[in-house]
mmCIF file of C-alpha atoms in Angstrom:
data_model
loop_
_atom_site.group_PDB
_atom_site.id
_atom_site.type_symbol
_atom_site.label_atom_id
_atom_site.label_comp_id
_atom_site.label_asym_id
_atom_site.label_seq_id
_atom_site.Cartn_x
_atom_site.Cartn_y
_atom_site.Cartn_z
ATOM 1 C CA MET A 9 106.767 100.525 118.272
ATOM 2 C CA GLN A 10 108.202 102.221 114.834
ATOM 3 C CA GLN A 11 108.665 106.232 114.968
ATOM 4 C CA SER A 12 108.686 107.976 111.225
ATOM 5 C CA ARG A 13 110.057 110.836 110.542
ATOM 6 C CA THR A 14 107.260 112.807 111.329
ATOM 7 C CA ALA A 15 106.720 116.227 113.184
ATOM 8 C CA VAL A 16 103.214 117.230 114.241
ATOM 9 C CA ILE A 17 102.689 120.922 114.956
ATOM 10 C CA ALA A 18 99.665 121.839 116.748
ATOM 11 C CA ASP A 19 99.382 126.010 115.737
ATOM 12 C CA ASP A 20 97.559 128.166 113.440
ATOM 13 C CA ASP A 21 99.945 130.995 113.153
ATOM 14 C CA LYS A 22 100.229 130.907 109.447
ATOM 15 C CA GLU A 23 103.766 132.944 109.001
ATOM 16 C CA THR A 24 104.956 130.520 111.783
ATOM 17 C CA LEU A 25 103.884 127.110 110.139
ATOM 18 C CA ARG A 26 104.994 128.301 106.833
ATOM 19 C CA ASP A 27 108.456 129.115 108.640
ATOM 20 C CA LEU A 28 108.539 125.479 110.288
ATOM 21 C CA VAL A 29 106.714 123.375 107.434
ATOM 22 C CA LYS A 30 109.605 125.134 104.775
ATOM 23 C CA ILE A 31 112.487 123.860 107.235
ATOM 24 C CA LEU A 32 111.469 120.211 108.583
ATOM 25 C CA GLU A 33 110.899 119.225 104.976
ATOM 26 C CA SER A 34 114.158 120.619 104.059
ATOM 27 C CA GLU A 35 115.106 118.410 106.706
ATOM 28 C CA ASN A 36 113.339 115.093 105.308
ATOM 29 C CA PHE A 37 110.476 115.558 107.825
ATOM 30 C CA ASN A 38 106.760 114.735 106.793
ATOM 31 C CA VAL A 39 104.669 117.186 108.812
ATOM 32 C CA ALA A 40 101.456 116.734 109.861
ATOM 33 C CA LEU A 41 99.691 119.710 110.838
ATOM 34 C CA ALA A 42 96.992 119.581 114.012
ATOM 35 C CA LEU A 43 93.496 121.884 114.123
ATOM 36 C CA ASP A 44 93.550 121.743 117.788
ATOM 37 C CA THR A 45 95.175 119.913 120.794
ATOM 38 C CA GLN A 46 93.176 116.429 121.003
ATOM 39 C CA HIS A 47 93.586 116.155 116.943
ATOM 40 C CA ALA A 48 97.504 116.660 117.628
ATOM 41 C CA ILE A 49 96.766 113.701 119.958
ATOM 42 C CA GLN A 50 95.051 111.787 117.365
ATOM 43 C CA LEU A 51 97.953 112.566 115.090
ATOM 44 C CA ILE A 52 100.593 111.222 117.875
ATOM 45 C CA ASN A 53 98.988 108.335 117.917
ATOM 46 C CA LYS A 54 98.523 107.787 114.395
ATOM 47 C CA HIS A 55 102.166 108.828 113.201
ATOM 48 C CA HIS A 56 104.593 108.287 116.470
ATOM 49 C CA PRO A 57 106.633 111.303 115.424
ATOM 50 C CA LEU A 58 109.917 111.860 116.358
ATOM 51 C CA LEU A 59 108.628 115.539 117.114
ATOM 52 C CA ILE A 60 106.186 117.449 118.101
ATOM 53 C CA ILE A 61 106.051 121.084 118.231
ATOM 54 C CA SER A 62 102.916 122.671 120.102
ATOM 55 C CA GLU A 63 101.594 126.578 120.858
ATOM 56 C CA ILE A 64 100.442 126.561 124.627
ATOM 57 C CA ALA A 65 98.808 130.071 124.686
ATOM 58 C CA ASN A 66 96.273 129.829 122.364
ATOM 59 C CA GLN A 67 92.336 129.442 122.589
ATOM 60 C CA ASN A 68 92.538 125.613 120.561
ATOM 61 C CA TYR A 69 95.687 124.950 121.490
ATOM 62 C CA ASP A 70 96.297 123.882 125.045
ATOM 63 C CA GLY A 71 100.329 122.736 125.064
ATOM 64 C CA ILE A 72 100.848 122.370 128.613
ATOM 65 C CA SER A 73 98.034 119.752 128.707
ATOM 66 C CA LEU A 74 98.985 118.369 125.572
ATOM 67 C CA PHE A 75 102.859 117.923 127.139
ATOM 68 C CA ASN A 76 101.442 116.415 130.537
ATOM 69 C CA TYR A 77 99.278 114.089 128.335
ATOM 70 C CA LEU A 78 102.732 112.991 126.776
ATOM 71 C CA ARG A 79 104.625 112.574 129.615
ATOM 72 C CA ASN A 80 102.068 109.954 131.471
ATOM 73 C CA GLU A 81 101.225 108.382 128.115
ATOM 74 C CA PRO A 82 102.970 104.747 128.385
ATOM 75 C CA ASN A 83 102.696 104.779 123.996
ATOM 76 C CA THR A 84 104.513 108.129 124.013
ATOM 77 C CA LYS A 85 107.105 107.004 126.972
ATOM 78 C CA GLU A 86 108.158 104.071 124.634
ATOM 79 C CA ILE A 87 108.535 106.323 121.268
ATOM 80 C CA ASP A 88 110.177 109.263 123.203
ATOM 81 C CA PRO A 89 109.811 112.147 120.446
ATOM 82 C CA LYS A 90 111.708 115.328 121.596
ATOM 83 C CA ILE A 91 109.148 118.134 122.328
ATOM 84 C CA ILE A 92 108.780 121.653 121.914
ATOM 85 C CA ALA A 93 106.913 124.736 123.181
ATOM 86 C CA LEU A 94 105.758 127.313 121.159
ATOM 87 C CA THR A 95 104.259 130.973 121.507
ATOM 88 C CA SER A 96 104.770 134.645 121.557
ATOM 89 C CA ASN A 97 103.715 134.973 124.991
ATOM 90 C CA GLN A 98 106.292 136.540 126.931
ATOM 91 C CA GLU A 99 105.195 135.751 130.426
ATOM 92 C CA GLU A 100 108.082 133.813 132.065
ATOM 93 C CA GLN A 101 105.409 131.474 134.171
ATOM 94 C CA ASN A 102 104.592 129.657 130.475
ATOM 95 C CA GLU A 103 108.468 128.595 129.811
ATOM 96 C CA VAL A 104 108.194 127.630 133.314
ATOM 97 C CA LEU A 105 104.966 125.352 133.349
ATOM 98 C CA SER A 106 106.367 123.935 129.723
ATOM 99 C CA TYR A 107 110.017 122.800 130.985
ATOM 100 C CA GLU A 108 108.072 121.194 133.879
ATOM 101 C CA SER A 109 105.453 119.516 131.842
ATOM 102 C CA GLY A 110 108.494 117.274 130.054
ATOM 103 C CA ILE A 111 109.508 119.855 127.172
ATOM 104 C CA ASP A 112 112.878 119.656 125.486
ATOM 105 C CA TYR A 113 113.091 122.924 124.236
ATOM 106 C CA PHE A 114 111.042 126.156 124.207
ATOM 107 C CA LEU A 115 111.113 128.284 121.521
ATOM 108 C CA GLN A 116 109.517 131.872 120.674
ATOM 109 C CA LYS A 117 107.765 133.830 118.241
ATOM 110 C CA PRO A 118 108.903 134.961 115.776
ATOM 111 C CA LEU A 119 110.354 132.002 114.750
ATOM 112 C CA ARG A 120 114.340 132.492 114.654
ATOM 113 C CA LYS A 121 114.886 130.372 111.599
ATOM 114 C CA ASN A 122 118.848 129.342 111.831
ATOM 115 C CA ALA A 123 118.633 128.932 115.696
ATOM 116 C CA PHE A 124 115.526 126.219 114.932
ATOM 117 C CA LYS A 125 117.682 124.971 112.336
ATOM 118 C CA LYS A 126 120.480 124.131 114.911
ATOM 119 C CA ARG A 127 118.204 122.857 117.619
ATOM 120 C CA LEU A 128 117.190 120.135 115.053
ATOM 121 C CA SER A 129 120.750 119.616 114.085
ATOM 122 C CA LYS A 130 121.215 119.357 117.706
ATOM 123 C CA PHE A 131 118.326 116.719 118.048
ATOM 124 C CA PHE A 132 118.694 114.713 114.962
ATOM 125 C CA GLY A 133 122.268 114.935 114.394
ATOM 126 C CA GLU A 134 123.179 112.683 111.425
ATOM 127 C CA GLU A 135 126.351 111.473 112.333
ATOM 128 C CA GLU A 136 125.025 110.494 115.339
ATOM 129 C CA SER A 137 121.551 108.865 114.606
ATOM 130 C CA ILE A 138 123.617 107.111 111.346
ATOM 131 C CA PHE A 139 126.480 105.473 113.163
ATOM 132 C CA HIS A 140 124.615 105.111 116.657
ATOM 133 C CA LEU A 141 122.222 102.815 116.012
ATOM 134 C CA LYS A 142 121.045 100.598 118.688
ATOM 135 C CA PRO A 143 122.018 96.958 118.216
ATOM 136 C CA LEU A 144 119.024 94.843 117.252
ATOM 137 C CA ASP A 145 118.516 91.155 117.034
ATOM 138 C CA GLU A 146 115.149 91.614 115.365
ATOM 139 C CA TYR A 147 113.124 94.774 113.471
ATOM 140 C CA GLU A 148 109.894 95.286 111.813
ATOM 141 C CA ILE A 149 108.783 97.563 109.490
ATOM 142 C CA LYS A 150 105.565 97.399 107.275
ATOM 143 C CA ASP A 151 104.910 93.538 106.217
ATOM 144 C CA LEU A 152 108.722 92.854 106.637
ATOM 145 C CA PHE A 153 110.959 90.882 109.439
ATOM 146 C CA PHE A 154 114.818 91.101 109.337
ATOM 147 C CA ASP A 155 116.645 88.356 111.856
ATOM 148 C CA ILE A 156 119.241 90.556 112.002
ATOM 149 C CA LYS A 157 121.164 87.975 113.760
ATOM 150 C CA LYS A 158 120.920 85.465 110.603
ATOM 151 C CA ASN A 159 120.786 88.702 107.907
ATOM 152 C CA LEU A 160 117.528 86.646 106.876
ATOM 153 C CA LEU A 161 114.470 88.381 105.867
ATOM 154 C CA TYR A 162 110.857 86.977 105.745
ATOM 155 C CA LYS A 163 107.730 88.534 104.496
ATOM 156 C CA LEU A 164 104.889 88.738 106.921
ATOM 157 C CA PRO A 165 102.051 87.606 108.044
ATOM 158 C CA SER A 166 103.054 84.535 106.456
ATOM 159 C CA LYS A 167 106.612 84.615 107.697
ATOM 160 C CA ASP A 168 107.701 83.400 103.898
ATOM 161 C CA LEU A 169 111.541 83.708 103.711
ATOM 162 C CA ILE A 170 112.867 85.831 100.813
ATOM 163 C CA GLN A 171 116.088 84.789 99.211
ATOM 164 C CA ILE A 172 118.435 88.264 99.565
ATOM 165 C CA GLN A 173 122.058 88.660 98.925
ATOM 166 C CA SER A 174 123.781 89.950 101.956
ATOM 167 C CA LYS A 175 124.590 93.690 101.256
ATOM 168 C CA SER A 176 120.779 94.001 99.983
ATOM 169 C CA PHE A 177 119.875 93.019 103.367
ATOM 170 C CA GLU A 178 122.114 95.405 104.905
ATOM 171 C CA ILE A 179 121.215 98.490 102.529
ATOM 172 C CA LEU A 180 117.421 97.347 102.965
ATOM 173 C CA LEU A 181 117.914 97.335 106.851
ATOM 174 C CA PHE A 182 119.683 100.247 106.829
ATOM 175 C CA LEU A 183 117.203 102.454 105.108
ATOM 176 C CA ALA A 184 114.276 100.650 106.809
ATOM 177 C CA ARG A 185 115.696 101.904 110.148
ATOM 178 C CA PHE A 186 115.492 105.313 108.700
ATOM 179 C CA PRO A 187 111.917 105.092 107.437
ATOM 180 C CA ASN A 188 111.280 108.283 105.242
ATOM 181 C CA LYS A 189 114.696 109.719 105.618
ATOM 182 C CA VAL A 190 116.829 110.110 102.592
ATOM 183 C CA PHE A 191 120.361 109.069 102.319
ATOM 184 C CA SER A 192 122.839 109.693 99.528
ATOM 185 C CA ARG A 193 124.429 106.848 97.404
ATOM 186 C CA ASP A 194 127.904 108.170 99.216
ATOM 187 C CA GLN A 195 126.300 108.046 102.436
ATOM 188 C CA ILE A 196 124.761 104.126 102.300
ATOM 189 C CA MET A 197 128.117 103.323 100.115
ATOM 190 C CA GLN A 198 130.330 104.647 103.322
ATOM 191 C CA THR A 199 127.812 102.817 105.757
ATOM 192 C CA ILE A 200 127.765 99.761 104.221
ATOM 193 C CA TRP A 201 131.261 99.109 102.649
ATOM 194 C CA GLY A 202 133.248 101.783 105.218
ATOM 195 C CA LEU A 203 135.385 104.598 104.154
ATOM 196 C CA GLY A 204 138.036 104.051 101.814
ATOM 197 C CA SER A 205 136.249 101.075 99.880
ATOM 198 C CA LYS A 206 137.143 100.780 96.673
ATOM 199 C CA VAL A 207 133.112 99.941 95.760
ATOM 200 C CA THR A 208 131.507 102.266 93.384
ATOM 201 C CA LEU A 209 128.165 104.378 94.090
ATOM 202 C CA ARG A 210 126.787 102.241 90.886
ATOM 203 C CA SER A 211 126.999 99.206 93.243
ATOM 204 C CA VAL A 212 124.572 100.899 95.546
ATOM 205 C CA ASP A 213 122.240 101.133 92.496
ATOM 206 C CA ILE A 214 122.354 97.805 91.559
ATOM 207 C CA HIS A 215 121.808 96.460 95.088
ATOM 208 C CA ILE A 216 118.888 98.879 95.031
ATOM 209 C CA LEU A 217 117.484 97.488 91.711
ATOM 210 C CA LYS A 218 117.643 94.047 93.104
ATOM 211 C CA ILE A 219 115.763 95.102 96.093
ATOM 212 C CA ARG A 220 113.168 96.046 94.129
ATOM 213 C CA GLN A 221 113.153 93.156 91.694
ATOM 214 C CA LEU A 222 112.459 91.162 95.488
ATOM 215 C CA LEU A 223 109.805 93.663 97.085
ATOM 216 C CA GLY A 224 108.414 95.519 94.409
ATOM 217 C CA ASP A 225 108.427 99.319 94.370
ATOM 218 C CA ASN A 226 106.707 100.303 97.182
ATOM 219 C CA TYR A 227 109.799 100.000 99.982
ATOM 220 C CA ILE A 228 112.572 102.023 98.370
ATOM 221 C CA LYS A 229 112.040 105.230 96.637
ATOM 222 C CA THR A 230 114.313 107.276 94.241
ATOM 223 C CA ILE A 231 114.253 111.172 95.727
ATOM 224 C CA LYS A 232 115.642 112.301 91.848
ATOM 225 C CA GLY A 233 119.025 114.152 92.421
ATOM 226 C CA VAL A 234 119.112 112.893 96.160
ATOM 227 C CA GLY A 235 119.470 109.510 96.704
ATOM 228 C CA TYR A 236 116.997 106.954 98.046
ATOM 229 C CA LEU A 237 114.685 106.571 101.458
ATOM 230 C CA PHE A 238 112.323 103.768 102.629
ATOM 231 C CA SER A 239 108.817 104.369 102.549
ATOM 232 C CA ASP A 240 106.823 103.579 105.545
ATOM 233 C CA LYS A 241 103.460 104.151 103.851
ATOM 234 C CA LYS A 242 101.217 100.677 102.879
#
């Protein structure tokens, strides 16, 4: 099951939501807002998010029940999202129950924005996520199938072989394994060719162009002034 770089938030505190959304979007997350706990479950099943944040002491948001559901739901165990409890309630019992329900972190309102950013960095540190990918023999996303051992790319469902250059394959696979996350040309260059390479940033652009010529424009998106991302939207 493929996770997307999405955060699901279950809360209706406008000020807190504004701060959370602003910070998460600055970290290249797509944000889905839940109307209540049941809606949060629907969004989680739909998006397979990396991050789930829920209020625990609100009439519409029963975070403890949500966390217990996530802990016992097989599909959620498979994607293993980071889970954060959020509340303005000062009672220690709420924090205890949250941790007993399997959360990764407990946030008190009002939101301490810099501390939250640091926590995101610890959870989703770029260096760890980029350079310590779990090795795979194959990978599938959207209608693409990567045979990583043989460096072959197929188009699903017919599984037609796509003739693609080796470096283009590597760039496409790298971006595809972090869907909706933006990488600069320099990050892509260092990851694919290594530090100290004499390859120029223009080489990245050329390979992105070749990928688009092969697949069309619905896979690799340009984020002006920042870099490129692989879009997992169909």
